[in-house]
N, CA, C and O atoms as a DFTB+ gen file, in Angstrom:
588 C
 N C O
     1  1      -0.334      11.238     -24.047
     2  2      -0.701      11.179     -22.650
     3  2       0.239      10.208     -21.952
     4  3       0.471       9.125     -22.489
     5  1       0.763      10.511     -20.852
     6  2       1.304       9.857     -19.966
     7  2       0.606       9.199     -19.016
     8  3      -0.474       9.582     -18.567
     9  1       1.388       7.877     -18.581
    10  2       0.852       7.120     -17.710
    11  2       1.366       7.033     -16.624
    12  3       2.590       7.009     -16.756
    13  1       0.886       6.938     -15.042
    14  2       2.243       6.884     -14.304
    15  2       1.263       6.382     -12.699
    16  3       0.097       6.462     -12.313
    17  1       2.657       5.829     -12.131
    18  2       1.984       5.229     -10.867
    19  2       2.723       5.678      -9.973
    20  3       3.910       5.890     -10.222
    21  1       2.137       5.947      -8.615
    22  2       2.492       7.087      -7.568
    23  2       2.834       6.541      -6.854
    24  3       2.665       5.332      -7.019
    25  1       3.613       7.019      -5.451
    26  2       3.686       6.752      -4.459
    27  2       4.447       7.702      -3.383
    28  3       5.440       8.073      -4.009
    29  1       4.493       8.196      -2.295
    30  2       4.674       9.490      -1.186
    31  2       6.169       8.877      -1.345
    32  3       6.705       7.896      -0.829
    33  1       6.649       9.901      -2.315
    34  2       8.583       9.864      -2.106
    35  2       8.365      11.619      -2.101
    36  3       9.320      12.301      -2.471
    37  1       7.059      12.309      -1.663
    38  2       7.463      14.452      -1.274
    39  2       8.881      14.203      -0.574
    40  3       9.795      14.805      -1.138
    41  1       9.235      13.478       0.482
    42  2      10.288      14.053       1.292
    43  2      11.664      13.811       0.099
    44  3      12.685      14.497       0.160
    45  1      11.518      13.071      -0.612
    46  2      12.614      13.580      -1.199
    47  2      12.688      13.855      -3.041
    48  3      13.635      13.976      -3.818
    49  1      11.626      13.867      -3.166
    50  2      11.435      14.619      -4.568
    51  2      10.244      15.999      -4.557
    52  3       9.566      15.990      -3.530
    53  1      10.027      16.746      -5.193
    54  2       9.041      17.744      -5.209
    55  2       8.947      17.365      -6.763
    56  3       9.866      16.890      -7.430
    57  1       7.678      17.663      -7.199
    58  2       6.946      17.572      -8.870
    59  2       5.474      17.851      -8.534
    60  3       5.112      17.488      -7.415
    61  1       4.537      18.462      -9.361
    62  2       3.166      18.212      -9.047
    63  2       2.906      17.893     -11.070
    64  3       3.584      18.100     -12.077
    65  1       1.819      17.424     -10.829
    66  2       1.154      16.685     -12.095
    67  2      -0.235      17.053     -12.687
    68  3      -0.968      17.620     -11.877
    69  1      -0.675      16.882     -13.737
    70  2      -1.633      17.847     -14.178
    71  2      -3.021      16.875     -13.362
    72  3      -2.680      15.954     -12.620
    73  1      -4.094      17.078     -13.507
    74  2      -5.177      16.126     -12.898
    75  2      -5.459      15.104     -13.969
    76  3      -5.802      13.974     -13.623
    77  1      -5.330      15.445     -15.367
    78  2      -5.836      14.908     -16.375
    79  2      -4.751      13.511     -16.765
    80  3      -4.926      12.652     -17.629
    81  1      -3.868      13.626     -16.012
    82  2      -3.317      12.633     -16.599
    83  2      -3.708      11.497     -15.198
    84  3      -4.183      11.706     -14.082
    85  1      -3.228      10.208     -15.931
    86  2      -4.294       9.190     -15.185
    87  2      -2.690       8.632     -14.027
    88  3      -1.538       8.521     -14.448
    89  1      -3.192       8.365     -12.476
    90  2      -2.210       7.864     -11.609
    91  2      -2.673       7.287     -10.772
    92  3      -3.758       7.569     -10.263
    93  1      -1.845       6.222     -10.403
    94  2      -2.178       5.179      -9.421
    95  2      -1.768       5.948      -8.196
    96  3      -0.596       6.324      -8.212
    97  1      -2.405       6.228      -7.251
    98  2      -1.907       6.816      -6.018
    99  2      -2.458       6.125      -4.624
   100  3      -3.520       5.624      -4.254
   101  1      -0.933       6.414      -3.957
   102  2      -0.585       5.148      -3.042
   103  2      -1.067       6.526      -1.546
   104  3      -1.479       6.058      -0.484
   105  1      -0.956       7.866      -1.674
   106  2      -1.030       8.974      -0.538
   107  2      -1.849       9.947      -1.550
   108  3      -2.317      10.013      -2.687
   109  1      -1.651      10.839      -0.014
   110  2      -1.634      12.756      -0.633
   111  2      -0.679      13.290      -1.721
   112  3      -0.907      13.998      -2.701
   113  1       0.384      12.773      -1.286
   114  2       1.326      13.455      -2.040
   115  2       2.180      12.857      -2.799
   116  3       2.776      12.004      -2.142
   117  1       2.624      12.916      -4.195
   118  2       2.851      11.688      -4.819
   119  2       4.158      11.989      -5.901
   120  3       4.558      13.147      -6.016
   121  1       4.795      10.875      -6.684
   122  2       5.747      10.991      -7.289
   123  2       6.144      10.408      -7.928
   124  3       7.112       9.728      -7.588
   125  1       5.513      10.320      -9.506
   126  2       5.295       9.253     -10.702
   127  2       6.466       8.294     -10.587
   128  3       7.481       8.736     -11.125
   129  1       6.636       6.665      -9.826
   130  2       8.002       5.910     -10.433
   131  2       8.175       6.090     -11.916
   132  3       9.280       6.519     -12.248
   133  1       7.101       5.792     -13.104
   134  2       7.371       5.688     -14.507
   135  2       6.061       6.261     -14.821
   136  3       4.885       6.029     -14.544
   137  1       7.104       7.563     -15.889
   138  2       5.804       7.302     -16.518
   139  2       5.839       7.227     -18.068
   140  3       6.851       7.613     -18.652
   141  1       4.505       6.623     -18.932
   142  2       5.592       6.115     -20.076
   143  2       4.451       6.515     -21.276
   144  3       3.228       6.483     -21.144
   145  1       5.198       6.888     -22.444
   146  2       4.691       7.828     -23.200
   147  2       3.472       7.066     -23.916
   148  3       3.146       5.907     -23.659
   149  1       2.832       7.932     -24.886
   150  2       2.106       7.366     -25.741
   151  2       2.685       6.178     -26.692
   152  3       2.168       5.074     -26.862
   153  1       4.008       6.728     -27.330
   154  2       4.414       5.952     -28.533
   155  2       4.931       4.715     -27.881
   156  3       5.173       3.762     -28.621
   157  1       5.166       4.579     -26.399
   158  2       6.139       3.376     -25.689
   159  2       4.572       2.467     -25.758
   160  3       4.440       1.412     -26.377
   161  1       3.182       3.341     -24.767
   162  2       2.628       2.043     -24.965
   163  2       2.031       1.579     -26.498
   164  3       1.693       0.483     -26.947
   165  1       2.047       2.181     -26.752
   166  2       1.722       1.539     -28.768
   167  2       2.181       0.656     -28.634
   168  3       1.682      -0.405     -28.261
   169  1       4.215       1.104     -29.159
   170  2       4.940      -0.137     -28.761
   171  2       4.907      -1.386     -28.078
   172  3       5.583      -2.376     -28.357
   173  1       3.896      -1.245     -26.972
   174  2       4.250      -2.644     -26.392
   175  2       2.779      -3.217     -26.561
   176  3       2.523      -4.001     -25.647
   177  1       1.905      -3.079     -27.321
   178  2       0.701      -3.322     -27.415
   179  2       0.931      -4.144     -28.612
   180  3       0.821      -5.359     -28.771
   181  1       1.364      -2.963     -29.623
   182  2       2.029      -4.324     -30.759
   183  2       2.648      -5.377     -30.453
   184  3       2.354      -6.517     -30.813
   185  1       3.795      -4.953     -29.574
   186  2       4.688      -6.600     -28.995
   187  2       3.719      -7.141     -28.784
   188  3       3.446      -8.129     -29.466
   189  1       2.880      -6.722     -27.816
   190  2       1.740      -7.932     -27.416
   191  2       1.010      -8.659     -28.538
   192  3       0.919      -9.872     -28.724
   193  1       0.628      -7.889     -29.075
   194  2      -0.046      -8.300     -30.171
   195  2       0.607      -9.660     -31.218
   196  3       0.051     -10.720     -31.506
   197  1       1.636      -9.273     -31.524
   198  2       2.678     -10.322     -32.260
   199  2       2.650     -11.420     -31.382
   200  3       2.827     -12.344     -32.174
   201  1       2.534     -11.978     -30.163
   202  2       3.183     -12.678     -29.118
   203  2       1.485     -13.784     -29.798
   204  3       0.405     -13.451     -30.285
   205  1       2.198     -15.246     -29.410
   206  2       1.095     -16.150     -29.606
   207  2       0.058     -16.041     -28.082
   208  3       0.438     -15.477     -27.056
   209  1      -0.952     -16.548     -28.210
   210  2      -1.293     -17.076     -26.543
   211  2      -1.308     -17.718     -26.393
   212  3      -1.205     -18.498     -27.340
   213  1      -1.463     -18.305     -24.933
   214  2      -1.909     -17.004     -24.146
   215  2      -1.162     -16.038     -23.592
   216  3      -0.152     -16.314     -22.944
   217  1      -1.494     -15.053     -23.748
   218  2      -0.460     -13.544     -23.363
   219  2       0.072     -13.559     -21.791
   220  3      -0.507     -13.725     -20.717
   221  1       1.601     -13.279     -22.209
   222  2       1.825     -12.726     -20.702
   223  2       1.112     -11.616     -20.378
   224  3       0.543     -10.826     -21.131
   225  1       1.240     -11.626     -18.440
   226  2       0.420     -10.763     -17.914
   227  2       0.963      -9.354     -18.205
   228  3       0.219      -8.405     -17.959
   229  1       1.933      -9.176     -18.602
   230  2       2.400      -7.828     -18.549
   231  2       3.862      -7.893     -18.949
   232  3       4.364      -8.883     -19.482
   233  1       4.615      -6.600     -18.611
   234  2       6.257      -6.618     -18.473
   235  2       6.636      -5.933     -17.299
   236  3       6.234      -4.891     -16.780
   237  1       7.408      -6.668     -17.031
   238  2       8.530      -6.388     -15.693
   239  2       9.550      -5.363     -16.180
   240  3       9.967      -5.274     -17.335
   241  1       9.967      -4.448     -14.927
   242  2      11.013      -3.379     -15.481
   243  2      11.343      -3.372     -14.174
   244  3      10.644      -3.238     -13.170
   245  1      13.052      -3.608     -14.389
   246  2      14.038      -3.891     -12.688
   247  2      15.323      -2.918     -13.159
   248  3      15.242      -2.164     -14.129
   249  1      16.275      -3.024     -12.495
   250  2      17.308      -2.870     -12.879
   251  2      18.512      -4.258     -12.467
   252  3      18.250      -5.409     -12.119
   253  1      19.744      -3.648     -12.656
   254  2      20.722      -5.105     -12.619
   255  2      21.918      -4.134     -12.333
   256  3      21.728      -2.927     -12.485
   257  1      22.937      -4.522     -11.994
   258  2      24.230      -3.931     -11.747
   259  2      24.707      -4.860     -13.015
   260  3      24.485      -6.065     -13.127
   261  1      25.441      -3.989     -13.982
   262  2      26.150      -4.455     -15.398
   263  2      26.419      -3.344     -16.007
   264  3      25.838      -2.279     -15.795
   265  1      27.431      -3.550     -16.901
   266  2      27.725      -2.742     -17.819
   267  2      28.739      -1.675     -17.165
   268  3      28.610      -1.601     -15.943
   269  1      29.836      -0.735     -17.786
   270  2      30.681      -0.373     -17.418
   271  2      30.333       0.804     -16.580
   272  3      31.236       1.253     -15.874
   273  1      28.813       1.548     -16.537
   274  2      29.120       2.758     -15.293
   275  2      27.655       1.696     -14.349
   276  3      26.481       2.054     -14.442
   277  1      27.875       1.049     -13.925
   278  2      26.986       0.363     -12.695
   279  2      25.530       0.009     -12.828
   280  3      25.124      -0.648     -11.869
   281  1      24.907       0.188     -13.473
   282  2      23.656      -0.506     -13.410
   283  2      22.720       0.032     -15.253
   284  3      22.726       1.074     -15.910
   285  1      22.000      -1.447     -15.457
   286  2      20.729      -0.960     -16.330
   287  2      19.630      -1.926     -16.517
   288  3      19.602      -3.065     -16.052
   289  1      18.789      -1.398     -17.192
   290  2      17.596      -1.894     -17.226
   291  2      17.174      -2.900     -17.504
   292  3      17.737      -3.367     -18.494
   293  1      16.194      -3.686     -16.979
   294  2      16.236      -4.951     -17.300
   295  2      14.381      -5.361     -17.796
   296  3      13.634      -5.545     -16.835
   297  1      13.722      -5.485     -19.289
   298  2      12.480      -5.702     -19.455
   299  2      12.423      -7.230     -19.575
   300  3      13.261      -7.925     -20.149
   301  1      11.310      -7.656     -18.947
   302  2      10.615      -8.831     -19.237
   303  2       9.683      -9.271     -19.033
   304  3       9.126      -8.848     -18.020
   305  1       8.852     -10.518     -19.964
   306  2       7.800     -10.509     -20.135
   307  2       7.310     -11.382     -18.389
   308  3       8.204     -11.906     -17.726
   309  1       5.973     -11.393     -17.940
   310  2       5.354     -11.643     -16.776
   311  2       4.749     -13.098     -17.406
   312  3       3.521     -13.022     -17.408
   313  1       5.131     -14.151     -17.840
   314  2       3.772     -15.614     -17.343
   315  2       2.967     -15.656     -16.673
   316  3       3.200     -15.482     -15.477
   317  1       1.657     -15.901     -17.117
   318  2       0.673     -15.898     -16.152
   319  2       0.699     -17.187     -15.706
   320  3       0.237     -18.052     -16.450
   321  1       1.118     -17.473     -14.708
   322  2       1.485     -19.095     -13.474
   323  2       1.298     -18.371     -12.612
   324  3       0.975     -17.188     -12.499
   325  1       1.691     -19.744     -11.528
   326  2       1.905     -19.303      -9.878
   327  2       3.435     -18.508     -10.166
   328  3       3.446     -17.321      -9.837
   329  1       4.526     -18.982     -10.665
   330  2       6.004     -18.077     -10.923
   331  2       5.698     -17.315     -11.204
   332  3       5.700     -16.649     -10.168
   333  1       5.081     -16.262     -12.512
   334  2       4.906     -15.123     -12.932
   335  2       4.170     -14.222     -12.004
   336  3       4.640     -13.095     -11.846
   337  1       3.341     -14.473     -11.517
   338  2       2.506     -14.123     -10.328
   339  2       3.211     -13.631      -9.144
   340  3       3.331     -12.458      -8.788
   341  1       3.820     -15.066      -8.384
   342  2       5.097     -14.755      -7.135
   343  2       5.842     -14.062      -7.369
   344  3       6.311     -13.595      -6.331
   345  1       6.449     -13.521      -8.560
   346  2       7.566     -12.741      -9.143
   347  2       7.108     -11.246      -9.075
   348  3       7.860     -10.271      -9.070
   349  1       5.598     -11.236      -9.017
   350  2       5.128      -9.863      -9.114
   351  2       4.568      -9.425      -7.716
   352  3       4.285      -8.230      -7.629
   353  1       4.408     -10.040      -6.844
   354  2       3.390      -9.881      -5.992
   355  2       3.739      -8.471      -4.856
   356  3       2.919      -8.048      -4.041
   357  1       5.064      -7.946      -5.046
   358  2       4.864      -6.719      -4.072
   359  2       5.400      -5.416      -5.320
   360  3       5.930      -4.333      -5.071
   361  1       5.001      -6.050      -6.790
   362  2       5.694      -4.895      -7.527
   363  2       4.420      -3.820      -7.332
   364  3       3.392      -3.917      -6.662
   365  1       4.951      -2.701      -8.246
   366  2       3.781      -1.519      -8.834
   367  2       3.664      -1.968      -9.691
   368  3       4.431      -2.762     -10.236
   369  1       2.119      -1.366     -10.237
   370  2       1.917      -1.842     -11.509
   371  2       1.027      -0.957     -12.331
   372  3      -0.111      -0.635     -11.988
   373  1       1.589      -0.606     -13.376
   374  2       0.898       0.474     -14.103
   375  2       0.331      -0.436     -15.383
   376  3       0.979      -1.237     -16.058
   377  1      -1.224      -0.031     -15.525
   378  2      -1.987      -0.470     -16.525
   379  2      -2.268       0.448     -18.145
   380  3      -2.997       1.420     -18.342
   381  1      -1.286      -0.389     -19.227
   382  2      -0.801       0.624     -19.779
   383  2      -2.100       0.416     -21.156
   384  3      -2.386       1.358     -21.896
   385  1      -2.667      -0.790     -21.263
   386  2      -4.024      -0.819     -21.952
   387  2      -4.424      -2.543     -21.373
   388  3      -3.764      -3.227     -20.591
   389  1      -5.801      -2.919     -22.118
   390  2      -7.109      -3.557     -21.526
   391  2      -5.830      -5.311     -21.440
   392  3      -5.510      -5.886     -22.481
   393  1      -5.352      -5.792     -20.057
   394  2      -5.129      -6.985     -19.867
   395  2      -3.269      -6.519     -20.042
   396  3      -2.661      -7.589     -20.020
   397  1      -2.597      -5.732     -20.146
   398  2      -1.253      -5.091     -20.391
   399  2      -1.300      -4.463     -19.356
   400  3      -2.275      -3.766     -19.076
   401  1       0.256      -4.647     -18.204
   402  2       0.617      -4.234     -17.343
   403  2       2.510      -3.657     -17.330
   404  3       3.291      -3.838     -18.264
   405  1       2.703      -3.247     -16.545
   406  2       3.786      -2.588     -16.352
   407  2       3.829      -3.158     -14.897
   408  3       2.992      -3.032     -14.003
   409  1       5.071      -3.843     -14.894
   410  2       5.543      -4.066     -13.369
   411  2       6.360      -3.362     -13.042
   412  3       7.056      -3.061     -14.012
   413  1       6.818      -2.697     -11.735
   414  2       8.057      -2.282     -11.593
   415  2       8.551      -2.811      -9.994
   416  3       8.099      -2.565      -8.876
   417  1       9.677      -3.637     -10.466
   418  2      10.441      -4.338      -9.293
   419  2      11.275      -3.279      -8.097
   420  3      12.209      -2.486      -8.222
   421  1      10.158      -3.846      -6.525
   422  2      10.386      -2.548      -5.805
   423  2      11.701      -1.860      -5.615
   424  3      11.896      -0.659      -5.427
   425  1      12.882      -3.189      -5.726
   426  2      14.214      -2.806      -5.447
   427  2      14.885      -1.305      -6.649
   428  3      15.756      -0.448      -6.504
   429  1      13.931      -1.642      -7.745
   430  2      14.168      -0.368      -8.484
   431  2      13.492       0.653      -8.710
   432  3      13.454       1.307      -9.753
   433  1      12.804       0.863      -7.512
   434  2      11.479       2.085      -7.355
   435  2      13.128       3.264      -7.379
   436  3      13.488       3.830      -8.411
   437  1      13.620       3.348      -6.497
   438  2      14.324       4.608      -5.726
   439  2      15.138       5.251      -7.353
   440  3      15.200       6.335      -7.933
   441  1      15.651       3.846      -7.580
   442  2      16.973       4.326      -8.781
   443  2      16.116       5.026     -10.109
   444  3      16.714       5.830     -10.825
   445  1      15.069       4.766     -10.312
   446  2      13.778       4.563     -11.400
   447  2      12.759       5.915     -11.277
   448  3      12.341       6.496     -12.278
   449  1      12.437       6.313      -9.929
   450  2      11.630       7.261      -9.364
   451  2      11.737       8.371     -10.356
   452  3      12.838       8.904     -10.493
   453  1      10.850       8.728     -10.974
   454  2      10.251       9.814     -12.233
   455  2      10.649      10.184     -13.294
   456  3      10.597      11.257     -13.894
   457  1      11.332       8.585     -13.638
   458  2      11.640       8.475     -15.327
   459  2      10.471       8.090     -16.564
   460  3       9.417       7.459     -16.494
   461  1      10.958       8.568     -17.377
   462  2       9.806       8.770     -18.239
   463  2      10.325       7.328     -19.569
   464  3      11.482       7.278     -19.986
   465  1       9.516       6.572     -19.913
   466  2       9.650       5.360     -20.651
   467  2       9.339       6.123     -21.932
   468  3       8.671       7.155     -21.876
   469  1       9.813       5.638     -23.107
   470  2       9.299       6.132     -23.972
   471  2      10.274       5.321     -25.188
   472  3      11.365       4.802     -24.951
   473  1       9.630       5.352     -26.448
   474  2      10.147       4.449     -27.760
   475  2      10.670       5.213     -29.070
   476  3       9.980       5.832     -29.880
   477  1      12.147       5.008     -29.080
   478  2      12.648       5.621     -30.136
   479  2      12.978       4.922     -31.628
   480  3      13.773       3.982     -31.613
   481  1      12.438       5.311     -32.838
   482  2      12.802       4.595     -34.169
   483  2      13.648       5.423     -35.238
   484  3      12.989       6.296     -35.803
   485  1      14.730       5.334     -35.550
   486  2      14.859       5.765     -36.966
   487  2      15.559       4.675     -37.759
   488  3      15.522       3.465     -37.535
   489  1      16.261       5.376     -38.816
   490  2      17.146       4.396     -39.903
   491  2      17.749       3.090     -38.932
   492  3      17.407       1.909     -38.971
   493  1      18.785       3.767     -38.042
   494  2      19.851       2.440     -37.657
   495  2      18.959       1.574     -36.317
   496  3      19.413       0.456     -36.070
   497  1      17.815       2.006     -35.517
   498  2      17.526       1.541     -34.581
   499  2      16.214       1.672     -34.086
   500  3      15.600       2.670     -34.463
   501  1      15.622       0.851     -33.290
   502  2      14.951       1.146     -32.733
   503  2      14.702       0.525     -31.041
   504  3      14.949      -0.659     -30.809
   505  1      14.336       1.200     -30.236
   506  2      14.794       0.981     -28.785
   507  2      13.361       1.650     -27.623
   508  3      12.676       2.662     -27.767
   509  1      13.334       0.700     -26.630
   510  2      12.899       1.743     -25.500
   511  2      13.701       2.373     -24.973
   512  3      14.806       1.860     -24.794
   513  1      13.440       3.734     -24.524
   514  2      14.819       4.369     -23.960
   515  2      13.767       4.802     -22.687
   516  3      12.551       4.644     -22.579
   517  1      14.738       5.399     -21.801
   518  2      13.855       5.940     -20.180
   519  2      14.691       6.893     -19.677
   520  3      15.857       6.677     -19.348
   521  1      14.185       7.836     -19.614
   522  2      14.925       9.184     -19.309
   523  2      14.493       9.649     -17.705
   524  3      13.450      10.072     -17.206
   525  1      15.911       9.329     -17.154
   526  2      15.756       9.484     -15.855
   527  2      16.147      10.920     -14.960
   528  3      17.370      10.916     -15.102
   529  1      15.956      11.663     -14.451
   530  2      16.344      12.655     -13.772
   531  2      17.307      11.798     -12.482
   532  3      18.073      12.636     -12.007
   533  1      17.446      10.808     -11.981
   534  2      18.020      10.410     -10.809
   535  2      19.743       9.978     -11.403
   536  3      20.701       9.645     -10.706
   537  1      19.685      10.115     -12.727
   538  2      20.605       9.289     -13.623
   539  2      21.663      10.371     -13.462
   540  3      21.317      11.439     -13.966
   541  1      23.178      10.370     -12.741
   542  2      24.648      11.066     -12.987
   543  2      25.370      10.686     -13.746
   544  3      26.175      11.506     -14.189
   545  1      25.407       9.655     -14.113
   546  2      26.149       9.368     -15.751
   547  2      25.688       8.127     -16.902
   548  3      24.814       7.285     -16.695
   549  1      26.329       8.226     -17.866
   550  2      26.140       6.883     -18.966
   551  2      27.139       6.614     -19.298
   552  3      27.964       7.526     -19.234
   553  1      27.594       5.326     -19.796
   554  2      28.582       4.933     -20.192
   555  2      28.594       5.812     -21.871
   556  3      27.810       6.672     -22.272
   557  1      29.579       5.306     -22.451
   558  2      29.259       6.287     -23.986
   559  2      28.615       5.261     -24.688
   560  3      28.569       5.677     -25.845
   561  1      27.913       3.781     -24.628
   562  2      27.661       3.174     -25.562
   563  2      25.706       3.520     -25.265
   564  3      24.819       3.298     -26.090
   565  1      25.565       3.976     -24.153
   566  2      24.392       3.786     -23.534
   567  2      23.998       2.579     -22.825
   568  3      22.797       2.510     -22.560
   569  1      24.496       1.928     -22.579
   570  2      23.508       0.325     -21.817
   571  2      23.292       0.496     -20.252
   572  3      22.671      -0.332     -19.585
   573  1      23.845       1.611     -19.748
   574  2      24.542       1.515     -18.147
   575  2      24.729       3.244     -17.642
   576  3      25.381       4.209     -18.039
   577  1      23.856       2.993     -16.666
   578  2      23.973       4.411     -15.947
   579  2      24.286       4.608     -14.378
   580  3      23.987       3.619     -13.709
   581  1      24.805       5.644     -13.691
   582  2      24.626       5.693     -12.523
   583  2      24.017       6.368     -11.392
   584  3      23.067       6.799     -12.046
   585  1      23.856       6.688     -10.543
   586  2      22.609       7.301      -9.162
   587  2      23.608       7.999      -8.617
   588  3      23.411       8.669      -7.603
């Protein structure tokens, strides 16, 4: 099951979504920023889990201009302070299980808008990866994509 949080971008995306899956909705008409798989939130439930307390409030997901084709992703954990707090206060936020949040920093709503989060493992690696439809290229190493 996917998770995902909405907001009225119809004028420039079209998608519709099943009812059953669960969304934060901001209108009528809506357009998942992230949405992120089953195995991603496992993944970060365990991170949580490993982490001493008291637990950050969540994770932050921005982007950054780096890397050789112009921009990538940037995760980090949320402190619960007045900083961790101020840092969040006009993000989205998708609730991915009980006290675990998903921030997403507004400046990277547009570049981000109906990518799907999700956690890959085999032999040599293991990674969150986010598969974006807004995405025109990657560098060949993967770290860096462009709009």
């Amino acid at each position: 099951m996917l998770k995902k949080v909405c907001m009225n971008y119809s004028k420039y995306f079209q998608k519709s979504f099943s009812t059953t899956e669960k969304q934060i909705v901001n209108s009528k008409q809506t357009k998942a920023i992230l949405s992120v798989s089953s195995r991603a939130t496992s993944r970060i439930i365990t991170m949580f889990s490993l982490l001493d307390k008291p637990y950050p409030m969540g994770i932050r997901i921005s982007i950054n201009k780096k890397g050789c084709n112009g921009l990538n992703y940037i995760m980090k954990y949320i402190i619960d302070n007045e900083e961790g707090k101020k840092s969040i206060s006009k993000d989205e936020i998708i609730n991915i299980a009980d006290k675990i949040n998903i921030y997403i920093d507004p400046r990277a709503t547009f570049a981000i808008v109906g990518t799907v989060m999700d956690w890959k493992e085999n032999e040599l690696t293991s990674e969150f990866t986010f598969i974006n439809p807004n995405a025109k290229g990657f560098c060949g190493c993967g770290e860096s994509f462009n709009i």
